[in-house]
mmCIF file of C-alpha atoms and ligand atoms in Angstrom:
data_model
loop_
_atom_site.group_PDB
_atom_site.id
_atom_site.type_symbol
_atom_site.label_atom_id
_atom_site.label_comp_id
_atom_site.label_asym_id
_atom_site.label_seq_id
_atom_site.Cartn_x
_atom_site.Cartn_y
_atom_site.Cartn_z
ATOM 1 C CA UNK A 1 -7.682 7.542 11.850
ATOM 2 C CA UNK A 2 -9.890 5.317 10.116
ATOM 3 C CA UNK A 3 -13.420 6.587 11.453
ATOM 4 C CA UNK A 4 -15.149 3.218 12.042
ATOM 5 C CA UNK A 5 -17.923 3.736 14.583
ATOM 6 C CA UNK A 6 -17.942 0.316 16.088
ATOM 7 C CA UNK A 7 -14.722 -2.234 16.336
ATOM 8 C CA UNK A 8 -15.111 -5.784 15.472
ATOM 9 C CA UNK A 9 -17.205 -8.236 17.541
ATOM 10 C CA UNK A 10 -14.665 -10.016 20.173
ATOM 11 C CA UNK A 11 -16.120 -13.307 19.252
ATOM 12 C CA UNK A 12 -14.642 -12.958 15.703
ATOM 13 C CA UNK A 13 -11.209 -13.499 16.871
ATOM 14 C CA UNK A 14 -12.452 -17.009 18.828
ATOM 15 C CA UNK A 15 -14.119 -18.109 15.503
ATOM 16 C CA UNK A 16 -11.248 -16.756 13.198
ATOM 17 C CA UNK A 17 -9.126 -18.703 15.424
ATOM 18 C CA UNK A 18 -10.487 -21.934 15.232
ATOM 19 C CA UNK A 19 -10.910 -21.902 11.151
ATOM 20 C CA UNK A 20 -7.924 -20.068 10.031
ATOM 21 C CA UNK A 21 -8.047 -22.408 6.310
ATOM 22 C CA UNK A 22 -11.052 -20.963 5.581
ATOM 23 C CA UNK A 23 -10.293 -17.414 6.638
ATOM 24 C CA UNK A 24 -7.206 -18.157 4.308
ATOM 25 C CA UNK A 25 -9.216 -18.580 1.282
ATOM 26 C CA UNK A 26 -11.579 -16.071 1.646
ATOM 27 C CA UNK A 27 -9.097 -13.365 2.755
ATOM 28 C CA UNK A 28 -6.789 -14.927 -0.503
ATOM 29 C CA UNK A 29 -10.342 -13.969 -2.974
ATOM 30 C CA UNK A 30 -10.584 -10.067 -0.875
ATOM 31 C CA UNK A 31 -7.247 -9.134 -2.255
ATOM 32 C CA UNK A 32 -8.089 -10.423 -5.642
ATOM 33 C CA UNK A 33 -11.503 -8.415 -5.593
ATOM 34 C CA UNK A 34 -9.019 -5.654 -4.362
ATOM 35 C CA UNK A 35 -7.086 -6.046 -7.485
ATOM 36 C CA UNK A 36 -9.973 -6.554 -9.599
ATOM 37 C CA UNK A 37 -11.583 -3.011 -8.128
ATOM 38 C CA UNK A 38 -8.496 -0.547 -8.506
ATOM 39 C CA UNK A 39 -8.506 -2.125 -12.150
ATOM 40 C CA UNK A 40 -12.510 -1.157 -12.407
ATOM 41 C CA UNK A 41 -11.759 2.507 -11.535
ATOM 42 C CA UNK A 42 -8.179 2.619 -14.066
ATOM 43 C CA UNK A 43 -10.737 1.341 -16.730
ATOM 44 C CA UNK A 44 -13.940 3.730 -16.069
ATOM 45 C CA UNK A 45 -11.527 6.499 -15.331
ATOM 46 C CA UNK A 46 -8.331 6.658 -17.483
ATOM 47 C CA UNK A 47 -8.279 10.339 -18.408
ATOM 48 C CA UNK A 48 -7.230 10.866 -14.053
ATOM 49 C CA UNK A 49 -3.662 10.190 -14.932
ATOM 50 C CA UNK A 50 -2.035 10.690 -11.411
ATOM 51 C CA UNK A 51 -4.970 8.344 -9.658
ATOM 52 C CA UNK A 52 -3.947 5.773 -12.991
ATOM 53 C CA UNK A 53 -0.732 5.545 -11.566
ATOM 54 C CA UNK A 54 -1.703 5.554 -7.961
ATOM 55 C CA UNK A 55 -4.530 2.799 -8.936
ATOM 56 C CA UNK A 56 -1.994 0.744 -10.720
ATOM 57 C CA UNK A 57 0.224 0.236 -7.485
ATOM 58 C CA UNK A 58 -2.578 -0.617 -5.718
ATOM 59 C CA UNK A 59 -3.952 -3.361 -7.983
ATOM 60 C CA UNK A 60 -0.016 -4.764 -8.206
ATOM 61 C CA UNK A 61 -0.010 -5.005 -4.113
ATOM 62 C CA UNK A 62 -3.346 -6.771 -4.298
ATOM 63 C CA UNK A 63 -1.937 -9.353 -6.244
ATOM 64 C CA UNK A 64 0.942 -9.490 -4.351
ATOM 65 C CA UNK A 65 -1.225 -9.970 -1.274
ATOM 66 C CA UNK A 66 -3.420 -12.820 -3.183
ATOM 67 C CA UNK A 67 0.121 -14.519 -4.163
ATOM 68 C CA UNK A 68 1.223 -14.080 -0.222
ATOM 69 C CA UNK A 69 -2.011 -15.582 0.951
ATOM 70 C CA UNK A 70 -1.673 -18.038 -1.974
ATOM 71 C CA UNK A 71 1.929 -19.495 -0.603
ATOM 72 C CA UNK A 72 0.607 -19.714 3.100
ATOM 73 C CA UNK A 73 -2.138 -21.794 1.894
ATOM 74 C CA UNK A 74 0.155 -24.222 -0.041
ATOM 75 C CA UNK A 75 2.231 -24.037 3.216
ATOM 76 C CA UNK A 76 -0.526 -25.457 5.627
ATOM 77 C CA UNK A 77 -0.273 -28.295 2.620
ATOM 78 C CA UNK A 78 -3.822 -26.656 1.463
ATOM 79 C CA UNK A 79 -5.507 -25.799 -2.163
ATOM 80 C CA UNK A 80 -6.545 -22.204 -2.597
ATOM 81 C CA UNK A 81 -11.020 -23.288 -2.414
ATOM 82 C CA UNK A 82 -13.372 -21.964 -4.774
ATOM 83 C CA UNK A 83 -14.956 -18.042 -4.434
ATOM 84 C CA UNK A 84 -17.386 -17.254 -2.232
ATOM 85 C CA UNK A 85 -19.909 -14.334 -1.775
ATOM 86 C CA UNK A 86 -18.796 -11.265 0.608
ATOM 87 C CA UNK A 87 -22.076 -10.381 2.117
ATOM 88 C CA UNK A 88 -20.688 -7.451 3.787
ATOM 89 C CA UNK A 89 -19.051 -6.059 0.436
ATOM 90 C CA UNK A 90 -22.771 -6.492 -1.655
ATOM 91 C CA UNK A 91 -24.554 -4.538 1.381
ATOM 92 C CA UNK A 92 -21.932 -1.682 1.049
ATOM 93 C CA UNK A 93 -22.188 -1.885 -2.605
ATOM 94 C CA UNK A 94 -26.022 -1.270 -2.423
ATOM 95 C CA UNK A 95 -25.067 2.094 -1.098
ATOM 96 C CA UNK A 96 -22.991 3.127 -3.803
ATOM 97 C CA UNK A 97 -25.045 6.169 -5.578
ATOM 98 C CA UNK A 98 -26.301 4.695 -8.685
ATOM 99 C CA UNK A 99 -28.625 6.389 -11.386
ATOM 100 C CA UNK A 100 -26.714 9.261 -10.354
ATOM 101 C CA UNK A 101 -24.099 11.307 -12.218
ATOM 102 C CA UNK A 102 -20.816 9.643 -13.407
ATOM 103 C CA UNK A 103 -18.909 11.892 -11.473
ATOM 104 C CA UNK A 104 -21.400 11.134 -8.535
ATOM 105 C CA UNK A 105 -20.829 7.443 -8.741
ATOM 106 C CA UNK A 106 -16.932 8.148 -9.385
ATOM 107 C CA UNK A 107 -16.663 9.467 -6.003
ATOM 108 C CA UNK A 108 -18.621 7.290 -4.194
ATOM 109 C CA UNK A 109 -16.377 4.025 -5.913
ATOM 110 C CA UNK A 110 -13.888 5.721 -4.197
ATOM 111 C CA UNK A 111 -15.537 5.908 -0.744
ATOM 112 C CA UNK A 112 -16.773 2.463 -1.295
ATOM 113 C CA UNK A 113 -13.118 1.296 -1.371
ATOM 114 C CA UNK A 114 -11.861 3.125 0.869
ATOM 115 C CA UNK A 115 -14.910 1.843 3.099
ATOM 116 C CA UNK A 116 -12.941 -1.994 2.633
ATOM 117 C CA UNK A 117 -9.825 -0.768 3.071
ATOM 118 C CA UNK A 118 -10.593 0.746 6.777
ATOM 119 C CA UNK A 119 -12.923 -2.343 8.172
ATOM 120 C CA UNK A 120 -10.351 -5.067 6.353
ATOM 121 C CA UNK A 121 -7.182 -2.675 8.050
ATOM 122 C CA UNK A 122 -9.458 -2.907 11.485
ATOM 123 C CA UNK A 123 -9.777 -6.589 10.705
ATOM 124 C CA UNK A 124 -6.147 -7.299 9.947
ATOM 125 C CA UNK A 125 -5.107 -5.380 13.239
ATOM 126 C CA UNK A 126 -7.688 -7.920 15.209
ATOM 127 C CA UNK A 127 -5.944 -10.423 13.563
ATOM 128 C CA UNK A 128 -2.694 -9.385 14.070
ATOM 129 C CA UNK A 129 -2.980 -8.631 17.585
ATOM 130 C CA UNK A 130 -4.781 -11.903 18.638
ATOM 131 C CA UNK A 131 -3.532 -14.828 16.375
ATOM 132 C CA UNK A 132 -1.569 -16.971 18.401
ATOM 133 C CA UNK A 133 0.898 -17.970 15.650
ATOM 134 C CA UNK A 134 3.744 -15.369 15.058
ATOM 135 C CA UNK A 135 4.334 -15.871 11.577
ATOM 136 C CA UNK A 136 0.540 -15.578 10.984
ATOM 137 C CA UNK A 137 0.359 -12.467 13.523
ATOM 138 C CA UNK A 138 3.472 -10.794 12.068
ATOM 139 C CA UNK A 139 1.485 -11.347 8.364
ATOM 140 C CA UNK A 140 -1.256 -9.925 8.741
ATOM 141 C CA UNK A 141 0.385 -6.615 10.860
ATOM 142 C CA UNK A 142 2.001 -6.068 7.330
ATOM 143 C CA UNK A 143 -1.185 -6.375 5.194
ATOM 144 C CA UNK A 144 -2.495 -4.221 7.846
ATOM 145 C CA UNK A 145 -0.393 -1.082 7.286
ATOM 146 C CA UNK A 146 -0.417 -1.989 3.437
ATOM 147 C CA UNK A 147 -4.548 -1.173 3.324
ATOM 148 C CA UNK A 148 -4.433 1.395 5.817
ATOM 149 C CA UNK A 149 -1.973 3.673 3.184
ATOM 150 C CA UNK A 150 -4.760 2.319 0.671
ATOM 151 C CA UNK A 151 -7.380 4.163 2.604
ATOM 152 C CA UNK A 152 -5.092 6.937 2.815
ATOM 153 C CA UNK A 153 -5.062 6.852 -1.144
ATOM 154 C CA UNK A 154 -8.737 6.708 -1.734
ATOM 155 C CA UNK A 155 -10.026 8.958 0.577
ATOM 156 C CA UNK A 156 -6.963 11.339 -1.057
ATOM 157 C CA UNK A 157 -8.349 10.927 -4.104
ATOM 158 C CA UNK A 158 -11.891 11.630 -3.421
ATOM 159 C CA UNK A 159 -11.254 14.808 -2.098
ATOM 160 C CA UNK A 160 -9.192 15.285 -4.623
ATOM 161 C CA UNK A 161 -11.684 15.145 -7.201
ATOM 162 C CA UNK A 162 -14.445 16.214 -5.385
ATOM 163 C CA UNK A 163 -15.772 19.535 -7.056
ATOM 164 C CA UNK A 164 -18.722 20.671 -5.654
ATOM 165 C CA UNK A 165 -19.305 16.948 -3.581
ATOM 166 C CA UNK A 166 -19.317 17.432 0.220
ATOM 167 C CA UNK A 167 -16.736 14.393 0.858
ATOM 168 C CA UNK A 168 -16.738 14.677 4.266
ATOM 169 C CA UNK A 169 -20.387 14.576 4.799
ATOM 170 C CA UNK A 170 -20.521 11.776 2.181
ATOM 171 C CA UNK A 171 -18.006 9.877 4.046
ATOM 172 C CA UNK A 172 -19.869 10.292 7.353
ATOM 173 C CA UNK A 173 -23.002 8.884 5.471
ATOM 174 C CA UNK A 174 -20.379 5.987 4.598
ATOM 175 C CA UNK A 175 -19.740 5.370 8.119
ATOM 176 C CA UNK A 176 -23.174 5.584 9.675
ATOM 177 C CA UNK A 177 -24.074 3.143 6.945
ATOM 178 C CA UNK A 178 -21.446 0.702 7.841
ATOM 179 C CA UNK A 179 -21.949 0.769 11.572
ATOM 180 C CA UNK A 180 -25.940 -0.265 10.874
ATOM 181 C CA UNK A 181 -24.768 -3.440 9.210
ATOM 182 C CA UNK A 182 -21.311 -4.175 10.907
ATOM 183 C CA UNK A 183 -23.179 -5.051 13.972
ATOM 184 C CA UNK A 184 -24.490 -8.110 11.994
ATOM 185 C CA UNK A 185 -21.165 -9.559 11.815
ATOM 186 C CA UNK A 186 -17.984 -10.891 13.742
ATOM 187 C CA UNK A 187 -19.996 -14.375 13.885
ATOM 188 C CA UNK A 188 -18.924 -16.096 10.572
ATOM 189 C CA UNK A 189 -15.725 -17.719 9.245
ATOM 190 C CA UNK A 190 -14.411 -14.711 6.820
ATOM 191 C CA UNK A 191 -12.502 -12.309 6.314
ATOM 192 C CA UNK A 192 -15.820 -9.645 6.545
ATOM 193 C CA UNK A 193 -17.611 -12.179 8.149
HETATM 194 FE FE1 LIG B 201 -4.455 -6.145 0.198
HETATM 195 FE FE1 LIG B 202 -5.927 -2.784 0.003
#
């Protein structure tokens, strides 16, 4: 359903596993930047009314999902840490069209998020499938269906919108892009990583 071309490195899981605080953090500052997108696209694009709405939901489950992450942090008698750069997210961000049309760039926001929500749903599933705490597994098979009706919504809405945009070719540029730099990662101690 989700397209990827490659699944995540096996070795993720063994590093994931062995630095779960970190991945905490970092996964607890991905929903934020969820939140903090969906809000983006309400603000550049407030005359879409039904995609408002839609956008608004999102950006309230994001925070939800931050305050979720937040609690199991203070749980595991932790301190949320400080931001950190999401390589992955800046590389797929390069590919966003820029100095193109604003309805151009409109549509490609969208596949851009949608682009997160698929690898972070792929990611959660690793997660949820491998972790061997319960609690921890059972979390993240939640989040996991959460972000894959986000993808749902995005890709919805960029076909939605699309007007004379080929969206499916676009979003098979979107995953041909990915799978070049995915194969990078599944070596570092994030959520992306
Ligand atoms: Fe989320
Ligand atoms: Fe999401």
């Amino acid at each position: 359903m989700l397209g990827l071309k490659l699944p995540t490195d096996p070795r993720w899981v063994n590093i994931v596993e062995s630095n779960i605080d970190e991945i905490l953090t970092d996964h607890a500052w991905c929903e934020q930047k969820a939140a903090t997108n969906a809000i983006t696209l309400i603000i550049q694009n407030p005359e879409r009314t039904e995609m408002v709405d839609a956008l608004l939901e999102i950006a309230k489950e994001e925070l939800e999902h931050f305050g979720q992450v937040h609690e199991l942090i203070k749980e595991r008698g932790n301190i949320l840490g400080r931001e950190g750069v999401d390589d992955y997210v800046s590389k797929l961000y390069k590919f966003m069209s820029k100095g193109k049309s604003r309805h151009e760039s409109f549509i490609d926001r969208l596949l851009f998020s949608a682009m997160i929500e698929a690898r972070s749903c792929e990611r959660f599933k690793v997660l949820s499938e491998n972790l061997p705490n319960n609690a921890l597994a059972k979390f993240y098979r939640d989040l996991m269906e959460s972000e894959a009706g986000h993808y749902t919504i995005f890709i919805g809405f960029a076909r939605k919108y699309a007007e004379n945009i080929d969206v499916d070719k676009r979003w098979q540029a979107w995953l041909d892009y990915e799978a070049e730099i995915i194969v990078n990662y599944g070596t570092n101690n994030a959520i992306h990583g």
